[in-house]
PDB file of C-alpha atoms in Angstrom:
ATOM      1  CA  UNK A 176      82.627 100.548 123.519  1.00 52.00           C
ATOM      2  CA  UNK A 177      84.311 102.004 120.423  1.00 57.00           C
ATOM      3  CA  UNK A 178      88.012 101.235 120.193  1.00 72.00           C
ATOM      4  CA  UNK A 179      90.177 104.335 120.185  1.00 84.00           C
ATOM      5  CA  UNK A 180      91.958 104.975 116.913  1.00 93.00           C
ATOM      6  CA  UNK A 181      95.765 104.910 117.244  1.00 96.00           C
ATOM      7  CA  UNK A 182      98.110 107.793 116.543  1.00 98.00           C
ATOM      8  CA  UNK A 183     100.728 106.429 114.148  1.00 98.00           C
ATOM      9  CA  UNK A 184     104.211 107.659 113.192  1.00 98.00           C
ATOM     10  CA  UNK A 185     105.992 106.244 110.141  1.00 98.00           C
ATOM     11  CA  UNK A 186     109.502 107.040 108.903  1.00 98.00           C
ATOM     12  CA  UNK A 187     110.339 106.311 105.294  1.00 96.00           C
ATOM     13  CA  UNK A 188     106.734 107.025 104.336  1.00 97.00           C
ATOM     14  CA  UNK A 189     107.430 108.672 100.987  1.00 95.00           C
ATOM     15  CA  UNK A 190     107.602 105.349  99.121  1.00 92.00           C
ATOM     16  CA  UNK A 191     107.443 101.560  99.378  1.00 91.00           C
ATOM     17  CA  UNK A 192     106.149  99.850 102.494  1.00 93.00           C
ATOM     18  CA  UNK A 193     106.155 103.092 104.489  1.00 96.00           C
ATOM     19  CA  UNK A 194     103.910 104.815 101.960  1.00 97.00           C
ATOM     20  CA  UNK A 195     101.630 101.781 101.767  1.00 96.00           C
ATOM     21  CA  UNK A 196     101.345 101.677 105.559  1.00 98.00           C
ATOM     22  CA  UNK A 197     100.421 105.371 105.676  1.00 98.00           C
ATOM     23  CA  UNK A 198      97.702 104.844 103.074  1.00 97.00           C
ATOM     24  CA  UNK A 199      96.481 101.678 104.842  1.00 97.00           C
ATOM     25  CA  UNK A 200      96.072 103.430 108.180  1.00 98.00           C
ATOM     26  CA  UNK A 201      94.380 106.400 106.522  1.00 97.00           C
ATOM     27  CA  UNK A 202      91.857 104.084 104.855  1.00 96.00           C
ATOM     28  CA  UNK A 203      91.210 101.805 107.842  1.00 95.00           C
ATOM     29  CA  UNK A 204      91.128 104.558 110.434  1.00 92.00           C
ATOM     30  CA  UNK A 205      93.738 106.356 112.461  1.00 94.00           C
ATOM     31  CA  UNK A 206      93.704 109.121 115.040  1.00 95.00           C
ATOM     32  CA  UNK A 207      96.573 111.289 113.822  1.00 98.00           C
ATOM     33  CA  UNK A 208      99.147 110.226 111.224  1.00 98.00           C
ATOM     34  CA  UNK A 209     102.735 111.470 111.313  1.00 98.00           C
ATOM     35  CA  UNK A 210     104.880 110.679 108.288  1.00 98.00           C
ATOM     36  CA  UNK A 211     108.422 111.503 107.278  1.00 98.00           C
ATOM     37  CA  UNK A 212     110.730 110.976 104.333  1.00 97.00           C
ATOM     38  CA  UNK A 213     113.609 112.650 102.566  1.00 95.00           C
ATOM     39  CA  UNK A 214     111.826 113.576  99.337  1.00 95.00           C
ATOM     40  CA  UNK A 215     109.439 116.486  99.890  1.00 96.00           C
ATOM     41  CA  UNK A 216     107.479 116.056  96.650  1.00 97.00           C
ATOM     42  CA  UNK A 217     106.753 112.364  97.195  1.00 96.00           C
ATOM     43  CA  UNK A 218     105.967 112.954 100.867  1.00 97.00           C
ATOM     44  CA  UNK A 219     103.450 115.684 100.046  1.00 97.00           C
ATOM     45  CA  UNK A 220     101.811 113.353  97.530  1.00 97.00           C
ATOM     46  CA  UNK A 221     101.366 110.711 100.233  1.00 98.00           C
ATOM     47  CA  UNK A 222     100.055 113.332 102.674  1.00 98.00           C
ATOM     48  CA  UNK A 223      97.463 114.564 100.176  1.00 98.00           C
ATOM     49  CA  UNK A 224      96.354 111.007  99.395  1.00 97.00           C
ATOM     50  CA  UNK A 225      95.902 110.173 103.091  1.00 98.00           C
ATOM     51  CA  UNK A 226      94.010 113.396 103.824  1.00 97.00           C
ATOM     52  CA  UNK A 227      91.298 112.333 101.366  1.00 97.00           C
ATOM     53  CA  UNK A 228      90.091 109.943 104.080  1.00 96.00           C
ATOM     54  CA  UNK A 229      89.520 112.808 106.560  1.00 95.00           C
ATOM     55  CA  UNK A 230      92.659 111.937 108.514  1.00 96.00           C
ATOM     56  CA  UNK A 231      94.818 114.547 110.207  1.00 97.00           C
ATOM     57  CA  UNK A 232      98.264 114.138 108.662  1.00 98.00           C
ATOM     58  CA  UNK A 233     101.520 115.848 109.634  1.00 98.00           C
ATOM     59  CA  UNK A 234     104.371 115.410 107.151  1.00 98.00           C
ATOM     60  CA  UNK A 235     107.980 116.346 107.808  1.00 98.00           C
ATOM     61  CA  UNK A 236     111.087 116.068 105.655  1.00 98.00           C
ATOM     62  CA  UNK A 237     113.490 114.174 107.923  1.00 97.00           C
ATOM     63  CA  UNK A 238     116.787 112.393 107.348  1.00 97.00           C
ATOM     64  CA  UNK A 239     116.775 109.695 110.033  1.00 98.00           C
ATOM     65  CA  UNK A 240     120.577 109.687 110.135  1.00 98.00           C
ATOM     66  CA  UNK A 241     120.298 113.126 111.771  1.00 98.00           C
ATOM     67  CA  UNK A 242     119.944 112.161 115.420  1.00 98.00           C
ATOM     68  CA  UNK A 243     118.947 115.543 116.836  1.00 98.00           C
ATOM     69  CA  UNK A 244     116.376 116.441 114.181  1.00 98.00           C
ATOM     70  CA  UNK A 245     114.789 112.991 114.309  1.00 98.00           C
ATOM     71  CA  UNK A 246     114.493 113.078 118.096  1.00 98.00           C
ATOM     72  CA  UNK A 247     113.080 116.624 118.013  1.00 98.00           C
ATOM     73  CA  UNK A 248     110.486 115.614 115.414  1.00 98.00           C
ATOM     74  CA  UNK A 249     109.341 112.576 117.406  1.00 98.00           C
ATOM     75  CA  UNK A 250     109.054 114.694 120.545  1.00 98.00           C
ATOM     76  CA  UNK A 251     107.009 117.297 118.645  1.00 98.00           C
ATOM     77  CA  UNK A 252     104.680 114.596 117.312  1.00 98.00           C
ATOM     78  CA  UNK A 253     104.150 113.204 120.820  1.00 98.00           C
ATOM     79  CA  UNK A 254     103.173 116.679 122.011  1.00 98.00           C
ATOM     80  CA  UNK A 255     100.606 117.032 119.219  1.00 98.00           C
ATOM     81  CA  UNK A 256      99.033 113.610 119.832  1.00 97.00           C
ATOM     82  CA  UNK A 257     100.361 110.836 122.134  1.00 97.00           C
ATOM     83  CA  UNK A 258     101.954 108.229 119.882  1.00 98.00           C
ATOM     84  CA  UNK A 259     100.619 104.679 119.910  1.00 98.00           C
ATOM     85  CA  UNK A 260     102.509 103.032 117.043  1.00 98.00           C
ATOM     86  CA  UNK A 261     105.969 104.071 115.840  1.00 98.00           C
ATOM     87  CA  UNK A 262     107.285 102.491 112.640  1.00 98.00           C
ATOM     88  CA  UNK A 263     111.057 102.655 112.123  1.00 98.00           C
ATOM     89  CA  UNK A 264     110.717 101.943 108.428  1.00 97.00           C
ATOM     90  CA  UNK A 265     113.203 104.193 106.620  1.00 96.00           C
ATOM     91  CA  UNK A 266     115.828 102.200 104.760  1.00 94.00           C
ATOM     92  CA  UNK A 267     118.023 102.110 101.677  1.00 93.00           C
ATOM     93  CA  UNK A 268     119.548  99.528  99.353  1.00 89.00           C
ATOM     94  CA  UNK A 269     123.307  99.363  98.914  1.00 89.00           C
ATOM     95  CA  UNK A 270     123.420  98.557  95.196  1.00 87.00           C
ATOM     96  CA  UNK A 271     127.104  98.654  94.270  1.00 90.00           C
ATOM     97  CA  UNK A 272     129.256  97.824  97.298  1.00 94.00           C
ATOM     98  CA  UNK A 273     131.343 100.992  97.198  1.00 96.00           C
ATOM     99  CA  UNK A 274     132.724 102.439 100.459  1.00 97.00           C
ATOM    100  CA  UNK A 275     130.279 105.369 100.255  1.00 97.00           C
ATOM    101  CA  UNK A 276     127.285 103.100  99.652  1.00 96.00           C
ATOM    102  CA  UNK A 277     128.295 100.709 102.421  1.00 97.00           C
ATOM    103  CA  UNK A 278     128.522 103.521 104.979  1.00 98.00           C
ATOM    104  CA  UNK A 279     125.226 104.988 103.764  1.00 97.00           C
ATOM    105  CA  UNK A 280     123.525 101.602 104.156  1.00 97.00           C
ATOM    106  CA  UNK A 281     124.613 101.191 107.765  1.00 98.00           C
ATOM    107  CA  UNK A 282     123.978 104.842 108.672  1.00 98.00           C
ATOM    108  CA  UNK A 283     120.404 104.674 107.376  1.00 98.00           C
ATOM    109  CA  UNK A 284     119.385 101.079 108.080  1.00 98.00           C
ATOM    110  CA  UNK A 285     120.985 100.809 111.529  1.00 98.00           C
ATOM    111  CA  UNK A 286     121.723 104.273 112.948  1.00 98.00           C
ATOM    112  CA  UNK A 287     118.531 105.657 111.406  1.00 98.00           C
ATOM    113  CA  UNK A 288     116.517 102.943 113.138  1.00 98.00           C
ATOM    114  CA  UNK A 289     118.221 103.682 116.459  1.00 98.00           C
ATOM    115  CA  UNK A 290     117.598 107.409 116.005  1.00 98.00           C
ATOM    116  CA  UNK A 291     113.900 106.612 115.669  1.00 98.00           C
ATOM    117  CA  UNK A 292     113.585 103.971 118.373  1.00 98.00           C
ATOM    118  CA  UNK A 293     115.593 105.484 121.223  1.00 98.00           C
ATOM    119  CA  UNK A 294     113.555 108.732 121.543  1.00 98.00           C
ATOM    120  CA  UNK A 295     110.324 106.741 121.183  1.00 98.00           C
ATOM    121  CA  UNK A 296     111.379 104.291 123.890  1.00 98.00           C
ATOM    122  CA  UNK A 297     112.138 107.118 126.307  1.00 98.00           C
ATOM    123  CA  UNK A 298     108.753 108.699 125.623  1.00 98.00           C
ATOM    124  CA  UNK A 299     106.932 105.381 126.040  1.00 98.00           C
ATOM    125  CA  UNK A 300     108.735 104.521 129.279  1.00 97.00           C
ATOM    126  CA  UNK A 301     107.390 107.708 130.843  1.00 95.00           C
ATOM    127  CA  UNK A 302     103.789 106.855 129.971  1.00 95.00           C
ATOM    128  CA  UNK A 303     101.695 104.444 132.018  1.00 92.00           C
ATOM    129  CA  UNK A 304      99.197 103.488 129.317  1.00 93.00           C
ATOM    130  CA  UNK A 305      99.479 100.210 127.416  1.00 89.00           C
ATOM    131  CA  UNK A 306      98.922 101.503 123.892  1.00 93.00           C
ATOM    132  CA  UNK A 307     102.607 101.735 122.943  1.00 98.00           C
ATOM    133  CA  UNK A 308     104.075  99.846 119.992  1.00 98.00           C
ATOM    134  CA  UNK A 309     107.421  99.950 118.197  1.00 98.00           C
ATOM    135  CA  UNK A 310     107.718  98.332 114.769  1.00 98.00           C
ATOM    136  CA  UNK A 311     111.107  97.762 113.137  1.00 98.00           C
ATOM    137  CA  UNK A 312     111.507  97.029 109.441  1.00 97.00           C
ATOM    138  CA  UNK A 313     114.143  94.371 108.856  1.00 97.00           C
ATOM    139  CA  UNK A 314     114.074  91.938 105.920  1.00 94.00           C
ATOM    140  CA  UNK A 315     114.119  88.271 104.984  1.00 91.00           C
ATOM    141  CA  UNK A 316     117.692  89.140 103.945  1.00 88.00           C
ATOM    142  CA  UNK A 317     118.442  89.644 107.646  1.00 91.00           C
ATOM    143  CA  UNK A 318     118.202  85.925 108.369  1.00 90.00           C
ATOM    144  CA  UNK A 319     121.606  85.146 106.841  1.00 84.00           C
ATOM    145  CA  UNK A 320     124.435  87.086 105.219  1.00 78.00           C
ATOM    146  CA  UNK A 321     123.817  87.181 101.475  1.00 79.00           C
ATOM    147  CA  UNK A 322     126.758  87.486  99.056  1.00 80.00           C
ATOM    148  CA  UNK A 323     124.531  89.388  96.610  1.00 81.00           C
ATOM    149  CA  UNK A 324     123.922  92.162  99.184  1.00 84.00           C
ATOM    150  CA  UNK A 325     126.362  91.846 102.114  1.00 92.00           C
ATOM    151  CA  UNK A 326     125.895  95.336 103.572  1.00 96.00           C
ATOM    152  CA  UNK A 327     122.130  95.337 103.224  1.00 93.00           C
ATOM    153  CA  UNK A 328     121.667  91.861 104.729  1.00 93.00           C
ATOM    154  CA  UNK A 329     124.079  92.659 107.567  1.00 97.00           C
ATOM    155  CA  UNK A 330     122.290  95.921 108.403  1.00 97.00           C
ATOM    156  CA  UNK A 331     118.929  94.144 108.420  1.00 97.00           C
ATOM    157  CA  UNK A 332     120.305  91.291 110.558  1.00 96.00           C
ATOM    158  CA  UNK A 333     121.438  93.899 113.088  1.00 97.00           C
ATOM    159  CA  UNK A 334     118.035  95.551 113.530  1.00 98.00           C
ATOM    160  CA  UNK A 335     116.275  92.162 113.490  1.00 97.00           C
ATOM    161  CA  UNK A 336     118.361  90.948 116.434  1.00 97.00           C
ATOM    162  CA  UNK A 337     117.987  94.284 118.230  1.00 98.00           C
ATOM    163  CA  UNK A 338     114.220  94.274 117.847  1.00 98.00           C
ATOM    164  CA  UNK A 339     113.862  90.681 119.006  1.00 97.00           C
ATOM    165  CA  UNK A 340     115.889  91.491 122.114  1.00 97.00           C
ATOM    166  CA  UNK A 341     113.966  94.717 122.769  1.00 98.00           C
ATOM    167  CA  UNK A 342     110.671  92.822 122.668  1.00 98.00           C
ATOM    168  CA  UNK A 343     111.531  90.978 125.868  1.00 96.00           C
ATOM    169  CA  UNK A 344     113.390  93.848 127.503  1.00 97.00           C
ATOM    170  CA  UNK A 345     110.594  96.403 127.072  1.00 98.00           C
ATOM    171  CA  UNK A 346     107.712  94.139 128.063  1.00 97.00           C
ATOM    172  CA  UNK A 347     108.081  95.343 131.669  1.00 96.00           C
ATOM    173  CA  UNK A 348     107.149  98.851 130.461  1.00 97.00           C
ATOM    174  CA  UNK A 349     104.092  97.572 128.555  1.00 97.00           C
ATOM    175  CA  UNK A 350     105.824  98.429 125.275  1.00 98.00           C
ATOM    176  CA  UNK A 351     105.073  96.098 122.376  1.00 98.00           C
ATOM    177  CA  UNK A 352     107.875  95.466 119.864  1.00 98.00           C
ATOM    178  CA  UNK A 353     107.373  93.857 116.467  1.00 98.00           C
ATOM    179  CA  UNK A 354     109.979  93.113 113.803  1.00 98.00           C
ATOM    180  CA  UNK A 355     109.039  92.993 110.118  1.00 97.00           C
ATOM    181  CA  UNK A 356     110.959  90.704 107.766  1.00 96.00           C
ATOM    182  CA  UNK A 357     109.333  91.026 104.347  1.00 93.00           C
ATOM    183  CA  UNK A 358     110.499  89.317 101.201  1.00 85.00           C
ATOM    184  CA  UNK A 359     110.461  91.097  97.852  1.00 79.00           C
ATOM    185  CA  UNK A 360     107.959  93.960  98.013  1.00 78.00           C
ATOM    186  CA  UNK A 361     107.352  96.603  95.349  1.00 71.00           C
ATOM    187  CA  UNK A 362     109.407  99.662  96.330  1.00 65.00           C
ATOM    188  CA  UNK A 363     112.093 102.036  95.120  1.00 65.00           C
ATOM    189  CA  UNK A 364     114.591  99.472  96.437  1.00 65.00           C
ATOM    190  CA  UNK A 365     113.218  96.523  94.472  1.00 57.00           C
ATOM    191  CA  UNK A 366     112.806  98.761  91.413  1.00 56.00           C
ATOM    192  CA  UNK A 367     116.608  98.818  91.279  1.00 63.00           C
ATOM    193  CA  UNK A 368     117.070  95.067  91.720  1.00 61.00           C
ATOM    194  CA  UNK A 369     118.474  93.085  88.804  1.00 57.00           C
ATOM    195  CA  UNK A 370     118.289  89.663  90.467  1.00 59.00           C
ATOM    196  CA  UNK A 371     115.293  87.274  90.407  1.00 57.00           C
ATOM    197  CA  UNK A 372     112.602  88.192  92.961  1.00 62.00           C
ATOM    198  CA  UNK A 373     110.442  85.159  93.822  1.00 61.00           C
ATOM    199  CA  UNK A 374     107.045  85.668  95.514  1.00 63.00           C
ATOM    200  CA  UNK A 375     107.133  89.369  94.588  1.00 63.00           C
ATOM    201  CA  UNK A 376     104.170  91.232  96.096  1.00 86.00           C
ATOM    202  CA  UNK A 377     102.633  94.683  96.063  1.00 91.00           C
ATOM    203  CA  UNK A 378     103.364  97.166  98.843  1.00 90.00           C
ATOM    204  CA  UNK A 379      99.619  97.402  99.549  1.00 94.00           C
ATOM    205  CA  UNK A 380      99.377  93.660 100.250  1.00 94.00           C
ATOM    206  CA  UNK A 381     102.481  93.783 102.438  1.00 94.00           C
ATOM    207  CA  UNK A 382     101.116  96.752 104.431  1.00 95.00           C
ATOM    208  CA  UNK A 383      97.857  94.914 105.115  1.00 96.00           C
ATOM    209  CA  UNK A 384      99.734  91.850 106.377  1.00 96.00           C
ATOM    210  CA  UNK A 385     102.005  93.982 108.565  1.00 97.00           C
ATOM    211  CA  UNK A 386      99.239  96.100 110.118  1.00 97.00           C
ATOM    212  CA  UNK A 387      97.140  93.025 110.913  1.00 97.00           C
ATOM    213  CA  UNK A 388     100.079  91.162 112.483  1.00 98.00           C
ATOM    214  CA  UNK A 389     101.062  94.228 114.521  1.00 98.00           C
ATOM    215  CA  UNK A 390      97.485  94.398 115.800  1.00 97.00           C
ATOM    216  CA  UNK A 391      97.788  90.715 116.797  1.00 97.00           C
ATOM    217  CA  UNK A 392     101.161  91.447 118.447  1.00 98.00           C
ATOM    218  CA  UNK A 393     103.125  88.901 116.401  1.00 98.00           C
ATOM    219  CA  UNK A 394     106.749  89.352 117.441  1.00 97.00           C
ATOM    220  CA  UNK A 395     108.417  88.414 114.158  1.00 97.00           C
ATOM    221  CA  UNK A 396     106.367  89.243 111.075  1.00 97.00           C
ATOM    222  CA  UNK A 397     108.200  87.384 108.300  1.00 95.00           C
ATOM    223  CA  UNK A 398     106.548  86.700 104.946  1.00 91.00           C
ATOM    224  CA  UNK A 399     105.907  85.129 102.505  1.00 83.00           C
ATOM    225  CA  UNK A 400     106.300  81.838 104.342  1.00 76.00           C
ATOM    226  CA  UNK A 401     108.243  79.958 101.592  1.00 72.00           C
ATOM    227  CA  UNK A 402     110.946  82.631 101.649  1.00 73.00           C
ATOM    228  CA  UNK A 403     110.927  82.723 105.433  1.00 70.00           C
ATOM    229  CA  UNK A 404     111.458  78.978 105.558  1.00 72.00           C
ATOM    230  CA  UNK A 405     114.195  79.069 102.903  1.00 72.00           C
ATOM    231  CA  UNK A 406     116.041  81.905 104.665  1.00 74.00           C
ATOM    232  CA  UNK A 407     115.764  80.194 108.049  1.00 72.00           C
ATOM    233  CA  UNK A 408     116.928  76.871 106.589  1.00 75.00           C
ATOM    234  CA  UNK A 409     119.966  78.498 104.971  1.00 71.00           C
ATOM    235  CA  UNK A 410     120.837  80.146 108.277  1.00 75.00           C
ATOM    236  CA  UNK A 411     121.084  76.806 110.110  1.00 73.00           C
ATOM    237  CA  UNK A 412     123.107  74.988 107.453  1.00 68.00           C
ATOM    238  CA  UNK A 413     126.871  74.562 107.931  1.00 75.00           C
ATOM    239  CA  UNK A 414     128.746  77.346 106.152  1.00 74.00           C
ATOM    240  CA  UNK A 415     130.319  74.932 103.692  1.00 67.00           C
ATOM    241  CA  UNK A 416     126.833  73.900 102.523  1.00 65.00           C
ATOM    242  CA  UNK A 417     125.353  77.409 102.372  1.00 64.00           C
ATOM    243  CA  UNK A 418     128.464  78.639 100.526  1.00 67.00           C
ATOM    244  CA  UNK A 419     127.978  75.870  97.959  1.00 59.00           C
ATOM    245  CA  UNK A 420     124.331  76.870  97.466  1.00 62.00           C
ATOM    246  CA  UNK A 421     125.008  80.603  97.221  1.00 62.00           C
ATOM    247  CA  UNK A 422     127.690  80.150  94.568  1.00 68.00           C
ATOM    248  CA  UNK A 423     125.048  78.551  92.348  1.00 61.00           C
ATOM    249  CA  UNK A 424     122.340  81.163  92.785  1.00 61.00           C
ATOM    250  CA  UNK A 425     121.796  83.948  90.221  1.00 56.00           C
ATOM    251  CA  UNK A 426     123.647  87.168  91.010  1.00 56.00           C
ATOM    252  CA  UNK A 427     122.864  90.792  90.284  1.00 51.00           C
ATOM    253  CA  UNK A 428     123.975  91.960  86.873  1.00 42.00           C
TER     254      UNK A 428
END
């Protein structure tokens, strides 16, 4: 029996991991692909690229911090084709820790994720099928507060913890929840980094890892493993030790 191709929704699909995921699903096979982003030109480029693989693609310019528009878009997508996988991927880097940038980081990386997940959860709860998956993009930076990016790491720690808790809570509704914690991946965010980026990888490689682990229903998809281990180890050290280490690491310039 041929396995049914999933209908996939991805926020933040105009660049980085979101774009790479859209292209990956278009290449490997998807039912209907729904993508969103804030930049219309880049989003249309991704849409055109995905359509080359004879995939039906719907693209919408959406700011995930807009609760009503995001919920309305997700509902509209569900009416077009019942959603199977929803990626809450949209995110931003803080860069300089100005008040405006700090608020923007939390609005996008936390509230934007909630604005994507909550409507999807309500839709999934009302369906009896078992093909329902939520995927949340966190970061290796979410394992422990980093002095080089306090707002970013804090926002990613928030959605990491939320996703891990949701995984158990939503199991009773046959809803799968996976949390992604990638290291340094080629994106518009890392393009602006001035600090060292060990184990740097392409967005295409990251997307392949993520899609395969989601298919296997791995709860916490953290990679590459050396960075995962280092981040975990730092998170369990006494603060006096981690503070000592962090003061000796290279900082952004």
